[in-house]
Tab-separated table of N, CA and C and ligand atoms in Angstrom:
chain	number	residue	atom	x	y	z
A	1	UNK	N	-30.555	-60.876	6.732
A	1	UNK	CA	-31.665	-60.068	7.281
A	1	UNK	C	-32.806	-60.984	7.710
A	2	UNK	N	-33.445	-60.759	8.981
A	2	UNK	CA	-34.288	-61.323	9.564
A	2	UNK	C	-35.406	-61.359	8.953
A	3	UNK	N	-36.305	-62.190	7.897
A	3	UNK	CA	-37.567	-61.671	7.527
A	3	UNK	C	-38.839	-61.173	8.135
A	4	UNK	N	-38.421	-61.638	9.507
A	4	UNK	CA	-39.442	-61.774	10.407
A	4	UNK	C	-39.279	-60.151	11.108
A	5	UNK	N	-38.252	-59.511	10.459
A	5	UNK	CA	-37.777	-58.131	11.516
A	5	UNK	C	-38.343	-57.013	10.950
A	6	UNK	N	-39.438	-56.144	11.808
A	6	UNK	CA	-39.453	-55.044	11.339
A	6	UNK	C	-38.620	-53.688	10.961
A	7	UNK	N	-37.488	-53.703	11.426
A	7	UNK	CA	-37.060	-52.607	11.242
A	7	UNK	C	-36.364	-52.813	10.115
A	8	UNK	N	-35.465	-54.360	10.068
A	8	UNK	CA	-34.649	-54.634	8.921
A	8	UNK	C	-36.018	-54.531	7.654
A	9	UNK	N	-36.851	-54.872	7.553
A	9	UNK	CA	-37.754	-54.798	6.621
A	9	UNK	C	-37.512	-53.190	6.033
A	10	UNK	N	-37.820	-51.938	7.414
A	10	UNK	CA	-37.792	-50.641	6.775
A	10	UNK	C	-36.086	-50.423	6.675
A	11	UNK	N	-35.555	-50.778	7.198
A	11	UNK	CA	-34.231	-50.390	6.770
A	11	UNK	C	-33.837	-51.115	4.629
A	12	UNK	N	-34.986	-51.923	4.567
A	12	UNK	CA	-34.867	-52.885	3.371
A	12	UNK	C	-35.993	-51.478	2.403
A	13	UNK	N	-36.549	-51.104	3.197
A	13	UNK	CA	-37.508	-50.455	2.073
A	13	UNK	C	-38.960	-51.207	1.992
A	14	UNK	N	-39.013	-52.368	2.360
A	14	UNK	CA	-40.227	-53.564	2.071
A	14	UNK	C	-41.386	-52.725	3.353
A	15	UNK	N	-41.229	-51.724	4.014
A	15	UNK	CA	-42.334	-51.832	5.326
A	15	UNK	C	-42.066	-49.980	4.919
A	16	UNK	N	-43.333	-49.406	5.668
A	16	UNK	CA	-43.169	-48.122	4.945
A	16	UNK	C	-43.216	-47.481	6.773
A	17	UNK	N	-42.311	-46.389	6.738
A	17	UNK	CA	-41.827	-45.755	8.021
A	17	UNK	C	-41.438	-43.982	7.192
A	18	UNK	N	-41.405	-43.075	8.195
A	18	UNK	CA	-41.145	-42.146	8.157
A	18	UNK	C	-39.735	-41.689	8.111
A	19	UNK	N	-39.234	-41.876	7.186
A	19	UNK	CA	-37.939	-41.744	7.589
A	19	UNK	C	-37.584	-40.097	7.403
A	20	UNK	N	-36.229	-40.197	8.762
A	20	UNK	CA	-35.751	-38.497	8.384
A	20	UNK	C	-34.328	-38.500	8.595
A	21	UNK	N	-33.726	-39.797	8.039
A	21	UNK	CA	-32.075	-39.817	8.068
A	21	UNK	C	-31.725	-41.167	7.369
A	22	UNK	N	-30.837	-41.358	6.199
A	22	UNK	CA	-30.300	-42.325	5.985
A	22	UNK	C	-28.965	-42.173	5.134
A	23	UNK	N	-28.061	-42.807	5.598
A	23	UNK	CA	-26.952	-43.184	4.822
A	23	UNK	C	-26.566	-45.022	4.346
A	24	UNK	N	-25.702	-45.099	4.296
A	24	UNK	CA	-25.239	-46.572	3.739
A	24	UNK	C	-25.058	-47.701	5.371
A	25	UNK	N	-25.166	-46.989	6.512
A	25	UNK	CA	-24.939	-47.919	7.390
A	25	UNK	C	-26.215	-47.789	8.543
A	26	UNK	N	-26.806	-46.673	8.214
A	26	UNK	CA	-27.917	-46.111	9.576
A	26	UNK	C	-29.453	-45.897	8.661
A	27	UNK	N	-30.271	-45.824	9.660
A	27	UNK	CA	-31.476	-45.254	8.670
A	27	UNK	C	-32.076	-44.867	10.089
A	28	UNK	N	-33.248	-43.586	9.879
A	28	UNK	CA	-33.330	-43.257	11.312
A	28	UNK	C	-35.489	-42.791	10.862
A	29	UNK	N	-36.244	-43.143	11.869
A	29	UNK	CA	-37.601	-42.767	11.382
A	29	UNK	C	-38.154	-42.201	12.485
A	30	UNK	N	-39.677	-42.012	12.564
A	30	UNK	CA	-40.145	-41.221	13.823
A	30	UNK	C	-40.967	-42.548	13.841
A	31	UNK	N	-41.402	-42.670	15.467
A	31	UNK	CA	-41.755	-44.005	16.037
A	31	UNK	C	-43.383	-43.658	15.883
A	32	UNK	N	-43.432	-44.913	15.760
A	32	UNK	CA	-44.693	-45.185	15.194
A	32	UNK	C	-45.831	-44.682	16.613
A	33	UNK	N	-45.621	-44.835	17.529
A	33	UNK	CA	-46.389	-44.542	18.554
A	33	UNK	C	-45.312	-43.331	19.768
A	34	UNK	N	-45.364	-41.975	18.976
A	34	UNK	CA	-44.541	-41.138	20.037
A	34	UNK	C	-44.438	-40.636	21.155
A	35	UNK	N	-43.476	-41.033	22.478
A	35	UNK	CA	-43.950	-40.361	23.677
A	35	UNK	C	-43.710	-39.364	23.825
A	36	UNK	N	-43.719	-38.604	22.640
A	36	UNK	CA	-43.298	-36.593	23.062
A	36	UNK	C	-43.585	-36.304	21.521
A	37	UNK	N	-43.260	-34.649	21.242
A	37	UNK	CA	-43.425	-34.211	19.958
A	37	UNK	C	-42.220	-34.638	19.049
A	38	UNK	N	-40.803	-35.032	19.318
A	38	UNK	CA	-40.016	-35.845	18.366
A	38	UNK	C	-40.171	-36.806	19.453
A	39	UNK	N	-40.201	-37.870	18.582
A	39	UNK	CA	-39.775	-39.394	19.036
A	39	UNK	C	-39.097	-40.316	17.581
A	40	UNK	N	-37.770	-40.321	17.248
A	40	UNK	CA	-37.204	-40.653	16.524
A	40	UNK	C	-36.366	-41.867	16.775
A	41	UNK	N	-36.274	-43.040	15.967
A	41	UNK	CA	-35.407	-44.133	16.421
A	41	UNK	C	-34.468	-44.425	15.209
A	42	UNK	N	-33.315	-44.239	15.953
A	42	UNK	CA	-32.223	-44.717	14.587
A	42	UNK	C	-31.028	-45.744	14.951
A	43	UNK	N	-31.727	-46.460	13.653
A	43	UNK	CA	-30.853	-47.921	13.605
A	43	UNK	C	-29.696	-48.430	12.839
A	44	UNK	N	-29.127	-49.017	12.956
A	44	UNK	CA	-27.675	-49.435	12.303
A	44	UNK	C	-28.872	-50.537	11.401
A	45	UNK	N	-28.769	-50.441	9.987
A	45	UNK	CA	-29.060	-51.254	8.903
A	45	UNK	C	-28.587	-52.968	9.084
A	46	UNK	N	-27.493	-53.038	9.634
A	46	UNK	CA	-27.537	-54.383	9.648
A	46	UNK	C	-27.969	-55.007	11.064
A	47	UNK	N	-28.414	-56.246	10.948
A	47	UNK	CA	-29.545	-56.678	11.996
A	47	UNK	C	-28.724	-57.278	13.061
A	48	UNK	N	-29.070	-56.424	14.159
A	48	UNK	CA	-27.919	-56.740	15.615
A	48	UNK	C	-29.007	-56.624	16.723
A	49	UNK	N	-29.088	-57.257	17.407
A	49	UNK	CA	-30.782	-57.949	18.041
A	49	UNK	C	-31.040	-56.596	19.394
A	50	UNK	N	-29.855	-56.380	19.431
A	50	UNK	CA	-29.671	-55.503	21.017
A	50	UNK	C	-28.271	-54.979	21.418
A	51	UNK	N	-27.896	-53.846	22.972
A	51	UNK	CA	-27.334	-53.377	22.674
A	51	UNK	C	-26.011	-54.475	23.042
A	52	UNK	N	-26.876	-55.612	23.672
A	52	UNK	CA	-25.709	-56.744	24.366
A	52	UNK	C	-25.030	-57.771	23.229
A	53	UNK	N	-25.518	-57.408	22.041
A	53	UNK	CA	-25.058	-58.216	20.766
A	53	UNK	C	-23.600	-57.554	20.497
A	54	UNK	N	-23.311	-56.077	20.574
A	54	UNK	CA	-22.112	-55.292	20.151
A	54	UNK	C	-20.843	-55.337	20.877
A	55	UNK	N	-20.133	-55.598	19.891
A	55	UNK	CA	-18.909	-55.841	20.784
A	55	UNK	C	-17.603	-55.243	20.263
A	56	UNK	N	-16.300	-55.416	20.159
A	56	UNK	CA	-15.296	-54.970	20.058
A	56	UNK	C	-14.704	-54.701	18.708
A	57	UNK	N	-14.571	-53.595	18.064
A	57	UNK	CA	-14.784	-53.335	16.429
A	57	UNK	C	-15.747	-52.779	16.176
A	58	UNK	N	-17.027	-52.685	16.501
A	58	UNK	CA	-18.609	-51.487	16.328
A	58	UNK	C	-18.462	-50.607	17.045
A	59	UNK	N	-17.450	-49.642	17.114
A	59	UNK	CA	-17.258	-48.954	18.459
A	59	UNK	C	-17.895	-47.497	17.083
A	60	UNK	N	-17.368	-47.625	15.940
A	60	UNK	CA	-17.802	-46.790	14.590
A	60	UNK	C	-19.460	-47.019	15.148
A	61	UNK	N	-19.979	-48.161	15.072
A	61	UNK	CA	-21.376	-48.049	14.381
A	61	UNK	C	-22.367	-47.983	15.686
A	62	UNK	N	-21.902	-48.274	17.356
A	62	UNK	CA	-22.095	-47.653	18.511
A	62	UNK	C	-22.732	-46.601	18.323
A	63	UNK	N	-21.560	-45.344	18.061
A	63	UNK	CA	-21.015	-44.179	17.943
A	63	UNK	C	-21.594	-43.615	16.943
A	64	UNK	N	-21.937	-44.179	15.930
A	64	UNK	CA	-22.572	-43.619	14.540
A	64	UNK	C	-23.989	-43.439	15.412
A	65	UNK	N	-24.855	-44.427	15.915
A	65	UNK	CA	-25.934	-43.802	16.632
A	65	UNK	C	-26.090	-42.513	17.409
A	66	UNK	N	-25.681	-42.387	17.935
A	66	UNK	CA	-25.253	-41.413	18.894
A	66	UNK	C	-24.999	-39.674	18.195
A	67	UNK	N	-24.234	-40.148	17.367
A	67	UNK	CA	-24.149	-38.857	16.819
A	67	UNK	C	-24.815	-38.161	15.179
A	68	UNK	N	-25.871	-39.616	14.695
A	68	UNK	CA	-26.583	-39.243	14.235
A	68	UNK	C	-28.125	-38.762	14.641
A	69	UNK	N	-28.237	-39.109	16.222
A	69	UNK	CA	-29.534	-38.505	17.024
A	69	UNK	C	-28.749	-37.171	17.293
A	70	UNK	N	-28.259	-36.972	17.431
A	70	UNK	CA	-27.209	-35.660	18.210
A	70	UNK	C	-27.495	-34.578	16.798
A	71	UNK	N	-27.502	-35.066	15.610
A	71	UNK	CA	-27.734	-34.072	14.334
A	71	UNK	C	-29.040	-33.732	14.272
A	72	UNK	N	-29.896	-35.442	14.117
A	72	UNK	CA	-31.459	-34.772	14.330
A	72	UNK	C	-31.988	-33.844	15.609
A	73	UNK	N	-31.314	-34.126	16.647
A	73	UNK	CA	-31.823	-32.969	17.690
A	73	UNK	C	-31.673	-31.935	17.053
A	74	UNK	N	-30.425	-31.332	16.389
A	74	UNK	CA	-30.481	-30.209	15.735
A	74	UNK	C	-31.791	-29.316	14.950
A	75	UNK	N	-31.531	-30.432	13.781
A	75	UNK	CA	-32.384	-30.174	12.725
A	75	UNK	C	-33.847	-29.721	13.586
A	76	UNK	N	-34.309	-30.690	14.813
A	76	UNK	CA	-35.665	-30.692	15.102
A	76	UNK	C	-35.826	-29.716	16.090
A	77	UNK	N	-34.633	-28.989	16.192
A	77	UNK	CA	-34.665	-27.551	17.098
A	77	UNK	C	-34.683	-27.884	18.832
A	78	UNK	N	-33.884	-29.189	18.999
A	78	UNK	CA	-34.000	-29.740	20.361
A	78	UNK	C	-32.607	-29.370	21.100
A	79	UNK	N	-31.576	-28.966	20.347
A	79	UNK	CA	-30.065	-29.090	20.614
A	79	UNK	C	-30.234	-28.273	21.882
A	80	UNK	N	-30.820	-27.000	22.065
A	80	UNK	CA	-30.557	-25.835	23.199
A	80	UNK	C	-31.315	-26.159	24.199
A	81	UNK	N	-32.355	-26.675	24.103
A	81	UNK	CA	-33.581	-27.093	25.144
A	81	UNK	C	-33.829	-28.518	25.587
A	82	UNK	N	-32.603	-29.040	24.981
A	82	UNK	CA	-32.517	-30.520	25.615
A	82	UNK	C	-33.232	-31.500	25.267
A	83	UNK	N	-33.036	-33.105	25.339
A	83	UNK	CA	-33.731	-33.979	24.466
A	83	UNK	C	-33.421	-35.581	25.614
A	84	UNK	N	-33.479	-36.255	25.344
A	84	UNK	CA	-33.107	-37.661	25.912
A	84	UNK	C	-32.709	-38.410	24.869
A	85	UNK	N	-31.573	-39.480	25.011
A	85	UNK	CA	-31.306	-40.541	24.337
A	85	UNK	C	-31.323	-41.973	25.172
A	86	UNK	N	-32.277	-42.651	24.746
A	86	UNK	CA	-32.400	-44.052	25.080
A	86	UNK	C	-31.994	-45.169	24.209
A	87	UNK	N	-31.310	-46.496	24.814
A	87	UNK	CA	-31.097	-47.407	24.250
A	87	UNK	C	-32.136	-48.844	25.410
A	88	UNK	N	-33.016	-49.667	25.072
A	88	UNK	CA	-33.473	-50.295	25.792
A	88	UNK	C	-33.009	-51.597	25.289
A	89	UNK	N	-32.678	-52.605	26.399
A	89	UNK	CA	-32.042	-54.209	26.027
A	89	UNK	C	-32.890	-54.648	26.959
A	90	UNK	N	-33.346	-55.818	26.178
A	90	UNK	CA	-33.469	-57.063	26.946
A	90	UNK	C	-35.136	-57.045	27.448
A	91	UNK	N	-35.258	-57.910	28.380
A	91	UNK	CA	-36.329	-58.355	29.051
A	91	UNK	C	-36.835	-57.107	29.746
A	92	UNK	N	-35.733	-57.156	30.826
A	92	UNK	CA	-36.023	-56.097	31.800
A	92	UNK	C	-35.590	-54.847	31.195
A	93	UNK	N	-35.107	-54.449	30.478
A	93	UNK	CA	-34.998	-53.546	29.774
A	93	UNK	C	-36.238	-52.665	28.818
A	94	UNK	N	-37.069	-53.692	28.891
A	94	UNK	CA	-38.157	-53.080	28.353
A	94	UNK	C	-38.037	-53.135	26.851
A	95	UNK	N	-37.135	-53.813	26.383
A	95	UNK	CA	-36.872	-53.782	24.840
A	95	UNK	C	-38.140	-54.450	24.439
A	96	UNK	N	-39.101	-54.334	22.748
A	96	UNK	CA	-39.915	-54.512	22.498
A	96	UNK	C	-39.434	-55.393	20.887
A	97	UNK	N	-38.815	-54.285	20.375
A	97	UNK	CA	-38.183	-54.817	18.866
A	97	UNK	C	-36.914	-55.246	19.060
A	98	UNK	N	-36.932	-56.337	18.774
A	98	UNK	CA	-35.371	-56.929	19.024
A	98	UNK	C	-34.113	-56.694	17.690
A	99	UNK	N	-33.960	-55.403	17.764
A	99	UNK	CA	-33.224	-55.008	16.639
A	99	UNK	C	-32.816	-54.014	17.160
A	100	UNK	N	-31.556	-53.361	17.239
A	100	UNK	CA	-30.835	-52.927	18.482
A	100	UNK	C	-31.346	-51.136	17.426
A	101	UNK	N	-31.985	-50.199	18.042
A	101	UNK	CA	-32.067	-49.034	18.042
A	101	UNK	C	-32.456	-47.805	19.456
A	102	UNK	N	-31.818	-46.641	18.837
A	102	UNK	CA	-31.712	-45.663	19.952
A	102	UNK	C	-32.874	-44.563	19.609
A	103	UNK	N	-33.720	-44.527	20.634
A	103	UNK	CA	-34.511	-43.236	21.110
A	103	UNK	C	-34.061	-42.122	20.894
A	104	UNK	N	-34.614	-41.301	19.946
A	104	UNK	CA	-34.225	-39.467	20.400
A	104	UNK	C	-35.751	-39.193	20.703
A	105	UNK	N	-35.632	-38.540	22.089
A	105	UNK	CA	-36.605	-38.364	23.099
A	105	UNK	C	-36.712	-36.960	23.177
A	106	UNK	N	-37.716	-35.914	22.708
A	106	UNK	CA	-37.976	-34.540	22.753
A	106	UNK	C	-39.340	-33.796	22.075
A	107	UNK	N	-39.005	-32.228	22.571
A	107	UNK	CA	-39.717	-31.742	22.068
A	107	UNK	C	-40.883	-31.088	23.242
A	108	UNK	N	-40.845	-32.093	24.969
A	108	UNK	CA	-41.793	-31.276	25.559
A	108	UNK	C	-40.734	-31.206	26.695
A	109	UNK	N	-41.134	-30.933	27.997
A	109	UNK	CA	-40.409	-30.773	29.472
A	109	UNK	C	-40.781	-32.786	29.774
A	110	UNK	N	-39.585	-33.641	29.759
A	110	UNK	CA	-39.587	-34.476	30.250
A	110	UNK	C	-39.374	-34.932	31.934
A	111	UNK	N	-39.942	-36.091	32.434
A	111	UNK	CA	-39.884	-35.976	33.993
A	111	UNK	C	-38.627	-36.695	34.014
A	112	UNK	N	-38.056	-37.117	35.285
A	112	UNK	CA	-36.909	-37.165	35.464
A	112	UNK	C	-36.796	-38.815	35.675
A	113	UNK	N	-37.901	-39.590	35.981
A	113	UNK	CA	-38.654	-40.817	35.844
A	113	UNK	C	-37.943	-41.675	34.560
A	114	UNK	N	-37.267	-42.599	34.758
A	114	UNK	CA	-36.353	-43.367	33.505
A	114	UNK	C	-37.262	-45.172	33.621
A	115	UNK	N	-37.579	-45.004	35.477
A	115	UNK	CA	-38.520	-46.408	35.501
A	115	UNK	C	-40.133	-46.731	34.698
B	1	AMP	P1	-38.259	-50.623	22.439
B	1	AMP	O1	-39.204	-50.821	23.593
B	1	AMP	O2	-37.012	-49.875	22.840
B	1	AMP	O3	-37.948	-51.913	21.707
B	1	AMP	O4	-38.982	-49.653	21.439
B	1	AMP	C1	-39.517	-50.059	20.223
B	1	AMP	C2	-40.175	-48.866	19.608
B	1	AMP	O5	-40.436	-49.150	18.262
B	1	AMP	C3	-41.491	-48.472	20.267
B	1	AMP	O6	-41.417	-47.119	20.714
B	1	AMP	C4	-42.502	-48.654	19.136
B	1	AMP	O7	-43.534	-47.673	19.175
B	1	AMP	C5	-41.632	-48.526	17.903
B	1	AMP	N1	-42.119	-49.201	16.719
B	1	AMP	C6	-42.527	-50.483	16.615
B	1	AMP	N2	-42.861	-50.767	15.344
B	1	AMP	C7	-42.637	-49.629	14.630
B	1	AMP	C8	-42.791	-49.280	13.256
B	1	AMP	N3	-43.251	-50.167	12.347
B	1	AMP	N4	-42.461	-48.023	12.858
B	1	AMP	C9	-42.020	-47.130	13.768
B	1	AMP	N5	-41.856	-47.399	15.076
B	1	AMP	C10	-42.156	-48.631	15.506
């Protein structure tokens, strides 16, 4: 684990975050600065920098993202009225935390604008 990494820190427990999902491989929180009424990011616990780090065999822990935002939409009453899922890499990607996590994006009428 990166000491220098925030998320591995809250995925460690050492950094204090909101969390509203965790099991033994994911932990999932609401972002510290939200661009809608949910803004939730959930991460695979072990420290994988981005989405260009994953490769052949994580197709489980890919996939485990995905369908653990897909539950919180539920829970947060987004499933019928729609939500966004983002993954951002890299430079141009706009990535900020270099610790590979996915956006659940909801809660108002989003624009159609991804730039
Ligand atoms: P990205 O640009 O995809 O790397 O997004 C990183 C996200 O992490 C941003 O939306 C930040 O607001 C969020 N963020 C950064 N630090 C924290 C933190 N300590 N707790 C919760 N969210 C955070």
């Amino acid at each position: 684990m990166p000491d220098e990494c925030i998320f591995c820190r809250i995925a460690a427990g050492e950094a204090p975050a909101d969390v509203v999902y965790e099991d033994e491989n994911f932990i999932a929180f609401r972002d510290i600065l939200p661009q809608a009424p949910t803004h939730i990011l959930v991460i695979p616990r072990m420290h994988i920098a981005s989405s260009a780090e994953l490769g052949r065999g994580q197709e489980q822990l890919a996939g485990g993202l995905i369908i653990i935002a897909k539950s919180l939409a539920e829970k947060e009453g987004m499933a019928h009225r729609g939500y966004r899922l983002v993954i951002n890499c890299g430079s141009e990607g706009a990535q900020q935390v270099p610790h590979l996590h996915l956006h659940l994006i909801g809660g108002r009428q989003l624009s159609g604008a991804l730039g």
